[in-house]
Amino acid sequence: MMLVLLAAFALTGFSAPQFNPPPVLKWQEVAPGVWRTRVGKREKLTLLSAAEAEPNRGALALMPKVDAPPVDLGQSSGEMVETYAMARMPLQPKEKLFGMGLQMHGSDRREGIYHLQMDHYSKGVDRLHAPTPLYISSRGYAVFFNTARPCSIYAGVGNRLGDPNNPPARDRTTDPKWEAQPYSPSVEASVQAPGLEVYLFAGPTPIDAIRRYTLYCGGGALPPRWALGFWHRVPLAATAEDVLKEVAEFDKRGFPLDVLGLEPGWQSQAYPGSFVWSEKRFPNPAGFVAELAGRGVHVNLWENPYIAKTSPMFKPLESSFGSHTVWLGAAADLNVPKAAKIVREHHKQVGVDLGVSGYKIDEVDGVDFWLWPDHARFPSGLPGIEMRQVYGVLWQRELQRLFHDSGKRTFGLVRGSNGGATRFPFAIYSDTYNHQEYLTGITSAGLAGVMWCAEVRSAKNGEEWVRRMQTAVLSHIAQLNAWADGTKPWSFAGFEEPVRKAMEFRISLMPYLYTAFAEYHYEGTPVIRAMSLVDGGEETDQYLLGDDLLVAPMFAGVASRKVRLPKGNWCDYDTGEMVGNGQTIEIKPALDKIPVYVREGALIPTIAPQPRAGRNTKNTALIVRHYGNGPAEGRMYDDDGETFNQEKGSYAWYSLFSRDGTSGLLTTANKWTVGYDKIIWRHVGPSR
Ligand code: GAL
């Protein structure tokens, strides 16, 4: 019999090809539900080390217990191939993948190739403001490639020779089931590096996997309360006088304002920057910042971190500059501790000690022309190619360290971030200005472990202005960036009221938003949750804000849109009327209406709109909005809103409840008591 079979093979020339996968990877559980492996050698700098990420082990221990790895690790493999470090993870036929950095299109990342590289996004899908090499599976786990190199991820594409999990090959001419892209049983990632570290985060659900990733990076950022108000940036060359007039105009017209952003003109020289105040435009910086502080407005300063010869930082930093300039400014290597200290001390003296509340770190993205080439040298030994991936992370790290040392919380903006940086209080923004893409940015930020600011700048008409503003107020930072053309919230005659209404809506949500940020900080749950994290949905134009609000912004030029309601009863935010459960509805919202829906049975903590959201909560009533006619519950976080005393236990979580005609608020904390004057319980909607 044996002989006959051998003879048959010899005749046909056919034998099953041998499957020679790379060696199986050895994994180690490094925290509850977190496994790590490595191919090749440990790299000098990784994303986690650049961010100095320290796992929040206490919070990780409270996550759902996981008995076994969520994927068959016996099917993982990896090896060095010439100058590449490669790792391979199994992928099941029906599995969906999400993430792959801060992508601005679509949601489904299966069957794609992603060359994740830091860049100004305008150049396309692989060049991202946050190229986090992280993917999340619909099967409830996440994989993170901890590398500061551009990482290529081949997700469900390509088949290895002889892999028993490959589908059968088909004849294109005769078989209708032939596919241009056959099912591939793996995700393969590679970097040009001596090694690659890989982390696997268990769920059990996709959102739990992201939570575990965030907590492993040290948790999410906790902004100060004032940062959740409205931000306005003034034109490039504005003077102190212009700014004070503008703030007065906000107050006179009754538009809320918490943060005032200065653009390059606050410096005596920019592109490259002097990092000192312009004596001409801001003759008395301390007086200026104090004057605004007195009016309850916080100052945020623009900078791109490229240092001019005229800067007092230039000389002291000279030995730690990279080989190449950016706009002819020198780029300091913040991995050199002495250099990082000089940068911090300068920012303290020129900014933080004056009362400056934070920074906008501009143009730390860009492969094309402004950042240095791959082969640039930096004194810590990092080549340009790696430094580009993490430069924004290093600046966030040092500025956050400065604010932390000063005992004041900050919130700011950055144009490039990456994996590991979840705890840094900076939101990403972009110059691309496509409304649809901005909305995708909001929804997908949480899939890349970052935050997003969908700022408004300009519009073709009043309708677009309003619709953009409605999106901006429901992103991580609500900002009007008038650096180029001086637009104001009231610039479009006849459209002031819907704009004011949107801004006031943002302010009213402050206690709810602050709670969502606290959930991010302490529990790792993204503030804004893509539908893929909620229930596996693929929509990029709607999302959950916190636990209980479903947001579906409108675009200009359309009269209606579809909203898919997740399972459960959903109520209209304003009227409380039930709109559906689990189905897709078609809505035609009036211009002043932001489509926001609330889970039935939710209690939403809010305040009345006020000119400054961030003023302390004394003399303010907490208004708890009750949706549905049955029992309801909610959650609220509170602390002093600006210091780091919460790290010493000075904070409180409250359970809100309303049942059987009784409403109340319970807490177990004793170091902090809610500051609100009184609580108003408000049932929203028709009684049934
Ligand atoms: C851009 C940035 C803008 C503005 C401008 C100032 O690159 O995205 O928001 O700050 O620089 O020059």
Short mmCIF file of N, CA, C and O and ligand atoms in Angstrom, two decimals, residues 236 263-264 271 302 360 362-363 415 429-431 455 457 481 483, ligand 1:
data_model
loop_
_atom_site.label_atom_id
_atom_site.label_comp_id
_atom_site.label_asym_id
_atom_site.label_seq_id
_atom_site.Cartn_x
_atom_site.Cartn_y
_atom_site.Cartn_z
N LEU A 236 -2.42 85.03 14.91
CA LEU A 236 -0.96 84.96 14.97
C LEU A 236 -0.29 86.15 15.67
O LEU A 236 0.51 85.99 16.57
N GLU A 263 -0.93 82.26 19.80
CA GLU A 263 -0.26 81.58 18.69
C GLU A 263 1.18 82.11 18.56
O GLU A 263 1.66 82.79 19.47
N PRO A 264 1.93 81.83 17.47
CA PRO A 264 3.36 82.14 17.45
C PRO A 264 3.74 83.55 17.89
O PRO A 264 4.83 83.75 18.47
N TYR A 271 9.36 80.00 14.52
CA TYR A 271 9.79 79.25 13.31
C TYR A 271 11.19 79.64 12.86
O TYR A 271 11.32 80.08 11.73
N TRP A 302 1.25 78.55 22.35
CA TRP A 302 1.73 77.78 21.19
C TRP A 302 3.26 77.70 21.24
O TRP A 302 3.93 78.64 21.64
N LYS A 360 0.59 74.27 23.50
CA LYS A 360 0.20 73.60 22.26
C LYS A 360 1.51 73.27 21.55
O LYS A 360 2.25 74.19 21.15
N ASP A 362 3.30 72.20 18.57
CA ASP A 362 2.95 72.15 17.16
C ASP A 362 4.03 71.44 16.33
O ASP A 362 5.21 71.39 16.74
N GLU A 363 3.62 70.93 15.19
CA GLU A 363 4.55 70.48 14.13
C GLU A 363 5.62 69.50 14.60
O GLU A 363 6.79 69.59 14.19
N ARG A 415 0.54 67.94 18.08
CA ARG A 415 0.13 67.49 16.74
C ARG A 415 0.66 66.12 16.39
O ARG A 415 0.38 65.60 15.30
N TYR A 429 -4.57 67.50 17.20
CA TYR A 429 -5.34 68.29 16.23
C TYR A 429 -4.63 68.19 14.90
O TYR A 429 -3.54 67.61 14.79
N SER A 430 -5.25 68.76 13.86
CA SER A 430 -4.67 68.64 12.53
C SER A 430 -5.02 69.87 11.71
O SER A 430 -5.99 70.56 12.00
N ASP A 431 -4.24 70.09 10.67
CA ASP A 431 -4.54 71.20 9.76
C ASP A 431 -5.47 70.80 8.63
O ASP A 431 -5.83 71.63 7.80
N GLU A 455 -11.13 70.96 16.29
CA GLU A 455 -11.30 72.41 16.38
C GLU A 455 -12.04 73.00 15.17
O GLU A 455 -11.99 72.46 14.07
N ARG A 457 -12.38 76.39 12.68
CA ARG A 457 -11.52 77.51 12.23
C ARG A 457 -12.30 78.46 11.34
O ARG A 457 -12.29 79.66 11.50
N ASN A 481 -10.06 77.75 16.72
CA ASN A 481 -8.67 78.12 16.46
C ASN A 481 -8.64 79.20 15.38
O ASN A 481 -8.60 78.91 14.20
N TRP A 483 -6.33 81.28 14.59
CA TRP A 483 -4.96 81.79 14.39
C TRP A 483 -4.78 82.44 13.02
O TRP A 483 -4.03 83.39 12.88
C1 GAL B 1 -0.01 75.32 12.23
C2 GAL B 1 -0.98 74.80 13.29
C3 GAL B 1 -2.00 75.90 13.47
C4 GAL B 1 -1.32 77.18 13.90
C5 GAL B 1 -0.19 77.54 12.96
C6 GAL B 1 0.61 78.72 13.46
O1 GAL B 1 0.86 74.40 11.83
O2 GAL B 1 -1.58 73.59 12.91
O3 GAL B 1 -2.97 75.52 14.41
O4 GAL B 1 -0.84 77.03 15.20
O5 GAL B 1 0.67 76.45 12.76
O6 GAL B 1 1.72 78.98 12.66
#
